[in-house]
PDB file of C-alpha atoms and ligand atoms in Angstrom:
ATOM      1  CA  MET A 886      -0.459   0.153   0.239  1.00 45.00           C
ATOM      2  CA  ASN A 887       1.282   3.474  -0.732  1.00 47.00           C
ATOM      3  CA  ARG A 888       0.259   5.516   2.109  1.00 54.00           C
ATOM      4  CA  LYS A 889       3.235   7.798   2.402  1.00 54.00           C
ATOM      5  CA  TYR A 890       1.380   9.841   0.513  1.00 80.00           C
ATOM      6  CA  ARG A 891      -1.786   9.830   0.806  1.00 91.00           C
ATOM      7  CA  LYS A 892      -4.673   9.564   3.233  1.00 92.00           C
ATOM      8  CA  THR A 893      -6.915   6.868   3.441  1.00 95.00           C
ATOM      9  CA  VAL A 894     -10.194   7.540   3.484  1.00 97.00           C
ATOM     10  CA  ILE A 895     -13.460   5.123   4.211  1.00 97.00           C
ATOM     11  CA  ALA A 896     -17.023   6.937   4.016  1.00 98.00           C
ATOM     12  CA  GLY A 897     -20.149   5.045   4.679  1.00 98.00           C
ATOM     13  CA  ASN A 898     -22.984   6.478   1.872  1.00 98.00           C
ATOM     14  CA  TRP A 899     -25.889   5.270   4.292  1.00 98.00           C
ATOM     15  CA  LYS A 900     -27.952   6.965   1.179  1.00 98.00           C
ATOM     16  CA  MET A 901     -31.825   7.187   1.114  1.00 98.00           C
ATOM     17  CA  ASN A 902     -31.689   5.526   4.651  1.00 98.00           C
ATOM     18  CA  ILE A 903     -31.324   5.751   8.945  1.00 98.00           C
ATOM     19  CA  LEU A 904     -33.745   8.139  10.253  1.00 98.00           C
ATOM     20  CA  PRO A 905     -32.510  11.166  13.119  1.00 98.00           C
ATOM     21  CA  SER A 906     -33.343   8.888  16.085  1.00 97.00           C
ATOM     22  CA  GLU A 907     -31.784   5.886  14.505  1.00 97.00           C
ATOM     23  CA  VAL A 908     -28.105   8.096  14.326  1.00 98.00           C
ATOM     24  CA  LYS A 909     -27.271   7.270  18.216  1.00 96.00           C
ATOM     25  CA  PRO A 910     -27.088   3.814  18.807  1.00 96.00           C
ATOM     26  CA  TYR A 911     -25.504   3.428  15.576  1.00 97.00           C
ATOM     27  CA  ALA A 912     -23.224   5.979  16.492  1.00 96.00           C
ATOM     28  CA  GLU A 913     -22.605   4.244  19.940  1.00 94.00           C
ATOM     29  CA  ILE A 914     -20.698   0.587  18.004  1.00 92.00           C
ATOM     30  CA  LEU A 915     -18.256   2.875  15.667  1.00 90.00           C
ATOM     31  CA  LYS A 916     -17.596   4.976  18.919  1.00 88.00           C
ATOM     32  CA  ALA A 917     -16.625   2.138  21.089  1.00 84.00           C
ATOM     33  CA  ALA A 918     -14.275   0.532  18.725  1.00 79.00           C
ATOM     34  CA  ALA A 919     -12.623   4.435  17.260  1.00 70.00           C
ATOM     35  CA  GLY A 920      -9.364   3.880  19.157  1.00 70.00           C
ATOM     36  CA  ARG A 921      -9.089   1.150  17.030  1.00 67.00           C
ATOM     37  CA  VAL A 922      -8.882   3.333  14.065  1.00 70.00           C
ATOM     38  CA  LYS A 923      -6.048   4.988  13.502  1.00 74.00           C
ATOM     39  CA  PHE A 924      -4.616   4.770  10.095  1.00 80.00           C
ATOM     40  CA  CYS A 925      -7.714   6.292   8.437  1.00 90.00           C
ATOM     41  CA  ASP A 926     -10.028   9.303   8.375  1.00 93.00           C
ATOM     42  CA  VAL A 927     -13.824   7.868   8.600  1.00 95.00           C
ATOM     43  CA  VAL A 928     -16.588  10.013   7.329  1.00 97.00           C
ATOM     44  CA  ILE A 929     -20.327   9.421   7.455  1.00 98.00           C
ATOM     45  CA  CYS A 930     -22.969  10.816   4.316  1.00 98.00           C
ATOM     46  CA  ALA A 931     -25.643  11.143   5.947  1.00 98.00           C
ATOM     47  CA  PRO A 932     -29.082  12.520   4.175  1.00 98.00           C
ATOM     48  CA  ALA A 933     -29.269  16.500   4.954  1.00 98.00           C
ATOM     49  CA  VAL A 934     -31.394  16.038   7.719  1.00 98.00           C
ATOM     50  CA  VAL A 935     -30.084  13.516   8.998  1.00 98.00           C
ATOM     51  CA  ILE A 936     -26.784  15.800   9.445  1.00 98.00           C
ATOM     52  CA  PRO A 937     -27.722  17.609  12.715  1.00 98.00           C
ATOM     53  CA  ALA A 938     -28.701  13.950  14.273  1.00 98.00           C
ATOM     54  CA  ALA A 939     -24.589  13.061  13.115  1.00 98.00           C
ATOM     55  CA  VAL A 940     -22.418  15.437  13.701  1.00 98.00           C
ATOM     56  CA  LYS A 941     -24.626  15.364  17.190  1.00 98.00           C
ATOM     57  CA  ALA A 942     -23.514  11.878  17.859  1.00 97.00           C
ATOM     58  CA  PHE A 943     -20.232  12.007  16.709  1.00 95.00           C
ATOM     59  CA  LYS A 944     -19.127  15.119  18.075  1.00 94.00           C
ATOM     60  CA  ASP A 945     -15.351  15.436  19.521  1.00 89.00           C
ATOM     61  CA  THR A 946     -14.689  12.046  17.477  1.00 90.00           C
ATOM     62  CA  ARG A 947     -12.304  11.553  14.462  1.00 89.00           C
ATOM     63  CA  ILE A 948     -15.347  10.450  12.629  1.00 94.00           C
ATOM     64  CA  SER A 949     -16.184  13.784  10.323  1.00 96.00           C
ATOM     65  CA  ILE A 950     -19.731  13.977   8.887  1.00 98.00           C
ATOM     66  CA  GLY A 951     -20.602  14.907   5.201  1.00 98.00           C
ATOM     67  CA  ALA A 952     -23.620  15.178   2.761  1.00 98.00           C
ATOM     68  CA  GLN A 953     -25.103  13.459  -0.287  1.00 98.00           C
ATOM     69  CA  ASP A 954     -24.870  16.181  -3.375  1.00 98.00           C
ATOM     70  CA  VAL A 955     -25.244  19.551  -2.511  1.00 98.00           C
ATOM     71  CA  SER A 956     -26.655  23.024  -4.686  1.00 98.00           C
ATOM     72  CA  GLU A 957     -24.024  24.814  -7.914  1.00 98.00           C
ATOM     73  CA  HIS A 958     -25.772  27.880  -6.616  1.00 97.00           C
ATOM     74  CA  ASP A 959     -25.062  30.095  -3.579  1.00 97.00           C
ATOM     75  CA  ALA A 960     -28.478  30.620  -2.211  1.00 97.00           C
ATOM     76  CA  GLY A 961     -31.966  32.214  -3.672  1.00 98.00           C
ATOM     77  CA  ALA A 962     -34.749  30.855  -5.375  1.00 98.00           C
ATOM     78  CA  TYR A 963     -33.639  26.757  -5.745  1.00 98.00           C
ATOM     79  CA  THR A 964     -36.465  25.115  -3.796  1.00 98.00           C
ATOM     80  CA  GLY A 965     -35.606  21.916  -2.745  1.00 96.00           C
ATOM     81  CA  GLU A 966     -32.140  22.058  -2.758  1.00 97.00           C
ATOM     82  CA  VAL A 967     -28.905  22.945  -0.136  1.00 98.00           C
ATOM     83  CA  SER A 968     -26.072  25.211  -0.146  1.00 98.00           C
ATOM     84  CA  ALA A 969     -22.745  24.613  -0.032  1.00 98.00           C
ATOM     85  CA  ALA A 970     -22.612  27.009   2.828  1.00 98.00           C
ATOM     86  CA  GLN A 971     -25.937  25.456   4.294  1.00 98.00           C
ATOM     87  CA  LEU A 972     -23.997  22.039   4.196  1.00 98.00           C
ATOM     88  CA  LYS A 973     -21.109  23.683   6.227  1.00 98.00           C
ATOM     89  CA  ASP A 974     -22.928  25.448   8.734  1.00 98.00           C
ATOM     90  CA  ALA A 975     -24.566  22.319  10.009  1.00 98.00           C
ATOM     91  CA  GLY A 976     -21.494  20.849  10.593  1.00 98.00           C
ATOM     92  CA  ALA A 977     -20.593  18.183   6.870  1.00 98.00           C
ATOM     93  CA  LYS A 978     -16.987  18.743   6.238  1.00 98.00           C
ATOM     94  CA  TYR A 979     -17.503  16.134   3.103  1.00 98.00           C
ATOM     95  CA  VAL A 980     -20.106  16.085   0.269  1.00 98.00           C
ATOM     96  CA  ILE A 981     -20.348  13.115  -2.349  1.00 98.00           C
ATOM     97  CA  ILE A 982     -20.842  14.927  -5.934  1.00 98.00           C
ATOM     98  CA  GLY A 983     -21.767  13.330  -8.981  1.00 98.00           C
ATOM     99  CA  HIS A 984     -23.127   9.807  -7.229  1.00 98.00           C
ATOM    100  CA  SER A 985     -24.322   7.944 -10.409  1.00 97.00           C
ATOM    101  CA  GLU A 986     -27.757   8.055  -8.404  1.00 97.00           C
ATOM    102  CA  CYS A 987     -27.462  11.316  -8.895  1.00 97.00           C
ATOM    103  CA  ARG A 988     -26.689  11.399 -12.237  1.00 97.00           C
ATOM    104  CA  GLU A 989     -29.594   8.835 -12.983  1.00 96.00           C
ATOM    105  CA  TYR A 990     -32.442  10.259 -10.871  1.00 96.00           C
ATOM    106  CA  HIS A 991     -31.898  13.741 -10.844  1.00 96.00           C
ATOM    107  CA  GLY A 992     -30.172  14.237 -14.461  1.00 96.00           C
ATOM    108  CA  GLU A 993     -27.243  15.615 -13.315  1.00 97.00           C
ATOM    109  CA  THR A 994     -24.714  17.042 -16.125  1.00 97.00           C
ATOM    110  CA  ASP A 995     -21.339  16.611 -16.141  1.00 97.00           C
ATOM    111  CA  ARG A 996     -21.297  20.381 -16.823  1.00 97.00           C
ATOM    112  CA  ALA A 997     -22.768  20.832 -13.481  1.00 98.00           C
ATOM    113  CA  VAL A 998     -20.916  18.378 -11.324  1.00 98.00           C
ATOM    114  CA  ASN A 999     -18.112  20.726 -12.477  1.00 98.00           C
ATOM    115  CA  GLY A1000     -20.285  24.073 -10.976  1.00 98.00           C
ATOM    116  CA  LYS A1001     -21.109  21.415  -7.753  1.00 98.00           C
ATOM    117  CA  VAL A1002     -17.315  21.052  -6.574  1.00 98.00           C
ATOM    118  CA  LYS A1003     -16.550  24.362  -7.409  1.00 98.00           C
ATOM    119  CA  VAL A1004     -18.749  25.427  -5.031  1.00 98.00           C
ATOM    120  CA  ALA A1005     -17.985  22.779  -2.447  1.00 98.00           C
ATOM    121  CA  LEU A1006     -13.704  23.573  -2.595  1.00 98.00           C
ATOM    122  CA  GLU A1007     -14.904  27.648  -2.637  1.00 98.00           C
ATOM    123  CA  THR A1008     -16.466  27.272   0.895  1.00 98.00           C
ATOM    124  CA  GLY A1009     -14.351  24.784   2.715  1.00 98.00           C
ATOM    125  CA  LEU A1010     -16.311  21.600   2.422  1.00 98.00           C
ATOM    126  CA  THR A1011     -14.296  18.461   0.744  1.00 98.00           C
ATOM    127  CA  PRO A1012     -15.807  16.975  -2.373  1.00 98.00           C
ATOM    128  CA  ILE A1013     -15.829  12.926  -2.674  1.00 98.00           C
ATOM    129  CA  VAL A1014     -16.722  13.437  -6.034  1.00 98.00           C
ATOM    130  CA  CYS A1015     -17.819  10.228  -8.105  1.00 98.00           C
ATOM    131  CA  VAL A1016     -17.034   9.009 -11.757  1.00 98.00           C
ATOM    132  CA  GLY A1017     -17.815   5.074 -13.371  1.00 98.00           C
ATOM    133  CA  GLU A1018     -19.271   3.015 -16.158  1.00 96.00           C
ATOM    134  CA  THR A1019     -22.148   1.541 -17.366  1.00 95.00           C
ATOM    135  CA  LEU A1020     -22.517  -1.964 -17.409  1.00 95.00           C
ATOM    136  CA  TRP A1021     -22.878  -1.749 -20.900  1.00 95.00           C
ATOM    137  CA  GLN A1022     -20.014   0.660 -20.927  1.00 95.00           C
ATOM    138  CA  HIS A1023     -17.600  -1.861 -18.883  1.00 95.00           C
ATOM    139  CA  GLU A1024     -18.627  -4.560 -21.800  1.00 95.00           C
ATOM    140  CA  ALA A1025     -17.977  -2.179 -24.502  1.00 96.00           C
ATOM    141  CA  GLY A1026     -14.807  -1.907 -23.424  1.00 94.00           C
ATOM    142  CA  ALA A1027     -15.303   2.005 -22.962  1.00 95.00           C
ATOM    143  CA  SER A1028     -14.675   2.308 -19.223  1.00 95.00           C
ATOM    144  CA  LEU A1029     -11.357   3.998 -19.615  1.00 95.00           C
ATOM    145  CA  ASP A1030     -12.182   6.451 -21.846  1.00 96.00           C
ATOM    146  CA  LEU A1031     -15.176   7.428 -19.622  1.00 96.00           C
ATOM    147  CA  VAL A1032     -13.658   7.695 -16.498  1.00 97.00           C
ATOM    148  CA  ARG A1033     -11.146   9.037 -17.919  1.00 97.00           C
ATOM    149  CA  ALA A1034     -13.518  11.799 -19.595  1.00 97.00           C
ATOM    150  CA  GLN A1035     -15.377  12.287 -15.777  1.00 98.00           C
ATOM    151  CA  VAL A1036     -12.494  13.129 -14.596  1.00 98.00           C
ATOM    152  CA  LYS A1037     -11.491  15.821 -17.162  1.00 98.00           C
ATOM    153  CA  SER A1038     -15.193  17.737 -17.457  1.00 98.00           C
ATOM    154  CA  ALA A1039     -15.748  17.512 -12.970  1.00 98.00           C
ATOM    155  CA  LEU A1040     -11.891  19.337 -13.031  1.00 98.00           C
ATOM    156  CA  TYR A1041     -12.619  21.073 -15.715  1.00 98.00           C
ATOM    157  CA  GLY A1042     -11.128  25.104 -14.393  1.00 98.00           C
ATOM    158  CA  ILE A1043     -10.274  23.932 -11.047  1.00 98.00           C
ATOM    159  CA  PRO A1044      -6.679  24.876  -9.846  1.00 97.00           C
ATOM    160  CA  ALA A1045      -4.322  22.301  -8.433  1.00 96.00           C
ATOM    161  CA  GLU A1046      -4.455  24.579  -5.172  1.00 95.00           C
ATOM    162  CA  LYS A1047      -7.646  23.627  -4.987  1.00 97.00           C
ATOM    163  CA  ALA A1048      -7.953  20.420  -6.775  1.00 97.00           C
ATOM    164  CA  ARG A1049      -5.410  18.330  -4.416  1.00 94.00           C
ATOM    165  CA  LYS A1050      -8.139  18.658  -1.266  1.00 96.00           C
ATOM    166  CA  LEU A1051     -10.621  16.482  -3.013  1.00 98.00           C
ATOM    167  CA  ILE A1052     -11.260  13.046  -2.987  1.00 98.00           C
ATOM    168  CA  LEU A1053     -11.913  11.046  -6.137  1.00 98.00           C
ATOM    169  CA  ALA A1054     -14.631   7.688  -5.792  1.00 98.00           C
ATOM    170  CA  TYR A1055     -13.996   5.541  -8.327  1.00 98.00           C
ATOM    171  CA  GLU A1056     -17.893   3.770  -8.529  1.00 98.00           C
ATOM    172  CA  PRO A1057     -18.059   1.235 -11.604  1.00 97.00           C
ATOM    173  CA  ILE A1058     -22.480   1.088 -11.819  1.00 96.00           C
ATOM    174  CA  TRP A1059     -22.853  -2.320 -12.287  1.00 95.00           C
ATOM    175  CA  ALA A1060     -20.995  -3.173  -9.042  1.00 95.00           C
ATOM    176  CA  ILE A1061     -23.409  -0.611  -6.787  1.00 94.00           C
ATOM    177  CA  GLY A1062     -25.845  -2.438  -4.987  1.00 94.00           C
ATOM    178  CA  THR A1063     -25.158  -5.633  -6.819  1.00 94.00           C
ATOM    179  CA  GLY A1064     -23.141  -8.050  -5.253  1.00 91.00           C
ATOM    180  CA  MET A1065     -20.451  -7.311  -8.476  1.00 92.00           C
ATOM    181  CA  THR A1066     -17.642  -6.170  -6.959  1.00 91.00           C
ATOM    182  CA  ALA A1067     -14.944  -5.127  -9.043  1.00 92.00           C
ATOM    183  CA  THR A1068     -12.470  -7.446 -10.100  1.00 95.00           C
ATOM    184  CA  PRO A1069      -9.706  -5.402  -7.484  1.00 97.00           C
ATOM    185  CA  ALA A1070      -7.171  -5.553 -10.401  1.00 97.00           C
ATOM    186  CA  HIS A1071     -10.008  -3.830 -12.962  1.00 96.00           C
ATOM    187  CA  ALA A1072     -10.288  -1.646 -10.009  1.00 97.00           C
ATOM    188  CA  GLN A1073      -6.683  -0.696  -9.678  1.00 98.00           C
ATOM    189  CA  GLU A1074      -6.317  -0.082 -13.150  1.00 97.00           C
ATOM    190  CA  ILE A1075      -8.593   2.639 -13.534  1.00 97.00           C
ATOM    191  CA  CYS A1076      -8.048   4.274 -10.825  1.00 98.00           C
ATOM    192  CA  SER A1077      -5.065   4.765 -12.028  1.00 98.00           C
ATOM    193  CA  GLN A1078      -6.289   5.651 -15.088  1.00 97.00           C
ATOM    194  CA  MET A1079      -7.563   7.555 -12.990  1.00 98.00           C
ATOM    195  CA  ARG A1080      -4.265   9.055 -11.380  1.00 98.00           C
ATOM    196  CA  ALA A1081      -2.614   9.503 -14.629  1.00 98.00           C
ATOM    197  CA  VAL A1082      -5.327  11.961 -15.229  1.00 98.00           C
ATOM    198  CA  LEU A1083      -4.613  13.856 -12.506  1.00 98.00           C
ATOM    199  CA  ARG A1084      -1.011  13.745 -13.459  1.00 98.00           C
ATOM    200  CA  GLU A1085      -1.422  15.141 -17.076  1.00 98.00           C
ATOM    201  CA  MET A1086      -3.670  18.073 -15.467  1.00 98.00           C
ATOM    202  CA  TYR A1087      -1.583  18.989 -12.264  1.00 98.00           C
ATOM    203  CA  GLY A1088       1.255  17.090 -12.237  1.00 97.00           C
ATOM    204  CA  ALA A1089       3.196  14.333 -10.796  1.00 96.00           C
ATOM    205  CA  ARG A1090       2.803  15.700  -6.944  1.00 95.00           C
ATOM    206  CA  ILE A1091      -0.467  16.931  -6.987  1.00 96.00           C
ATOM    207  CA  ALA A1092      -1.885  13.352  -8.553  1.00 97.00           C
ATOM    208  CA  ARG A1093       0.166  11.590  -5.799  1.00 96.00           C
ATOM    209  CA  ALA A1094      -1.398  13.145  -3.216  1.00 96.00           C
ATOM    210  CA  ILE A1095      -5.709  12.757  -3.987  1.00 97.00           C
ATOM    211  CA  THR A1096      -6.929  10.350  -1.739  1.00 98.00           C
ATOM    212  CA  ILE A1097      -8.484   7.869  -4.724  1.00 98.00           C
ATOM    213  CA  GLN A1098     -11.364   5.712  -3.300  1.00 98.00           C
ATOM    214  CA  TYR A1099     -13.335   2.491  -4.951  1.00 98.00           C
ATOM    215  CA  GLY A1100     -17.286   2.004  -4.727  1.00 98.00           C
ATOM    216  CA  GLY A1101     -19.464  -0.953  -5.616  1.00 97.00           C
ATOM    217  CA  SER A1102     -20.150  -3.584  -2.961  1.00 96.00           C
ATOM    218  CA  MET A1103     -17.387  -3.798  -0.794  1.00 97.00           C
ATOM    219  CA  ASN A1104     -17.477  -5.518   2.150  1.00 97.00           C
ATOM    220  CA  PRO A1105     -15.523  -6.926   5.154  1.00 96.00           C
ATOM    221  CA  GLY A1106     -14.960  -9.680   2.580  1.00 96.00           C
ATOM    222  CA  ASN A1107     -12.805  -7.462  -0.165  1.00 97.00           C
ATOM    223  CA  ALA A1108     -12.631  -4.668   1.872  1.00 97.00           C
ATOM    224  CA  ALA A1109      -8.862  -5.831   2.293  1.00 96.00           C
ATOM    225  CA  GLU A1110      -7.442  -7.100  -1.000  1.00 97.00           C
ATOM    226  CA  LEU A1111      -9.116  -3.617  -2.860  1.00 97.00           C
ATOM    227  CA  LEU A1112      -8.085  -1.732  -0.504  1.00 96.00           C
ATOM    228  CA  ALA A1113      -4.477  -3.273  -1.355  1.00 95.00           C
ATOM    229  CA  GLN A1114      -3.871  -2.529  -4.459  1.00 96.00           C
ATOM    230  CA  PRO A1115      -1.681   1.056  -5.044  1.00 96.00           C
ATOM    231  CA  ASP A1116      -3.807   3.350  -5.906  1.00 97.00           C
ATOM    232  CA  ILE A1117      -7.060   2.263  -4.433  1.00 97.00           C
ATOM    233  CA  ASP A1118      -6.657   4.598  -0.651  1.00 97.00           C
ATOM    234  CA  GLY A1119     -10.261   4.220   0.642  1.00 97.00           C
ATOM    235  CA  GLY A1120     -13.512   2.800   0.220  1.00 98.00           C
ATOM    236  CA  LEU A1121     -16.927   5.138  -0.436  1.00 98.00           C
ATOM    237  CA  ILE A1122     -19.631   2.396   0.749  1.00 98.00           C
ATOM    238  CA  GLY A1123     -23.725   2.002   0.472  1.00 98.00           C
ATOM    239  CA  GLY A1124     -25.054  -1.317   1.603  1.00 97.00           C
ATOM    240  CA  ALA A1125     -22.842  -2.183   3.606  1.00 98.00           C
ATOM    241  CA  SER A1126     -22.335   1.284   5.867  1.00 98.00           C
ATOM    242  CA  LEU A1127     -25.944   1.200   7.334  1.00 98.00           C
ATOM    243  CA  ASP A1128     -24.720  -1.523   9.504  1.00 97.00           C
ATOM    244  CA  ALA A1129     -21.899  -0.193  12.179  1.00 96.00           C
ATOM    245  CA  GLU A1130     -20.357  -3.621  12.740  1.00 94.00           C
ATOM    246  CA  LYS A1131     -20.019  -4.083   8.802  1.00 96.00           C
ATOM    247  CA  PHE A1132     -18.782  -1.144   8.876  1.00 96.00           C
ATOM    248  CA  LEU A1133     -16.263  -1.610  11.257  1.00 94.00           C
ATOM    249  CA  ALA A1134     -14.873  -4.511   9.608  1.00 94.00           C
ATOM    250  CA  ILE A1135     -14.068  -2.091   6.818  1.00 95.00           C
ATOM    251  CA  ILE A1136     -12.345   0.375   8.765  1.00 94.00           C
ATOM    252  CA  GLN A1137     -10.228  -2.448  10.229  1.00 91.00           C
ATOM    253  CA  ALA A1138      -9.820  -3.122   7.056  1.00 92.00           C
ATOM    254  CA  ALA A1139      -8.427  -0.319   6.379  1.00 91.00           C
ATOM    255  CA  ASN A1140      -6.378  -0.290   9.210  1.00 83.00           C
ATOM    256  CA  GLN A1141      -4.551  -3.325   8.302  1.00 76.00           C
TER     257      GLN A1141
HETATM  258  P1  13P B 164     -22.820  -0.353  -1.897  1.00 57.01           P
HETATM  259  O1  13P B 164     -21.932  -0.178  -1.044  1.00 57.01           O
HETATM  260  O2  13P B 164     -23.995  -1.274  -1.793  1.00 57.01           O
HETATM  261  O3  13P B 164     -22.421  -1.367  -3.216  1.00 57.01           O
HETATM  262  O4  13P B 164     -22.973   0.855  -2.393  1.00 57.01           O
HETATM  263  C1  13P B 164     -22.213   1.896  -3.168  1.00 57.01           C
HETATM  264  C2  13P B 164     -22.516   3.456  -3.542  1.00 57.01           C
HETATM  265  O5  13P B 164     -22.782   3.971  -4.000  1.00 57.01           O
HETATM  266  C3  13P B 164     -21.751   4.030  -2.507  1.00 57.01           C
HETATM  267  O6  13P B 164     -21.809   5.565  -2.606  1.00 57.01           O
END
């Protein structure tokens, strides 16, 4: 594992799960084992309305709270949207941007993803920028080109000193929630190409410092092997993060 240059970040994406009232018992389990977690940063990305409960439950721990989406606008007449400033004021430190579910169900474009990344960085939130191909694109052998293009568009116009603060996540859509985890070799190949794009855009020093996560059916059984790949610096975990014990087991795999 290449842990010299960059942080390992294990992030849970609760998606549209967990009630505000359910956060406390979950937090108790994680907090009890928090002392054993030394070598990675841990983030929980909660639904916007659950963020205050999560911030309260994980206060004074090393576990940070993130959001799952953000408006690309600063403020104003955007009914239903949540601004970066509001998320930050509520205590969020991270925000997922460009998740395939937002791209698919909310019609989020590459251009919108780029706008959201800029707003998040301006506001001081750490974006977790998701990219990934569909099964059809995967089978057509188009994964690499697609992911390279997504990374380039998401980071378009973002200067190096800002880019070094963000996280990228490779989430093949065919692996999300399906149990069909990407092989460590495939995930490594794509993540190394994502780092190659960073190198082309920002040079070797910045590319080496940016955390790249893998997401898609990561679980306690496959986490260690995925996280052992040289260009995989963490995980973005959906289903398995809903169970505090399973999430903890993944965190522990990152600490080996
Ligand atoms: P699963 O871990 O449930 O496959 O979800 C991955 C994901 O979409 C995280 O953002």
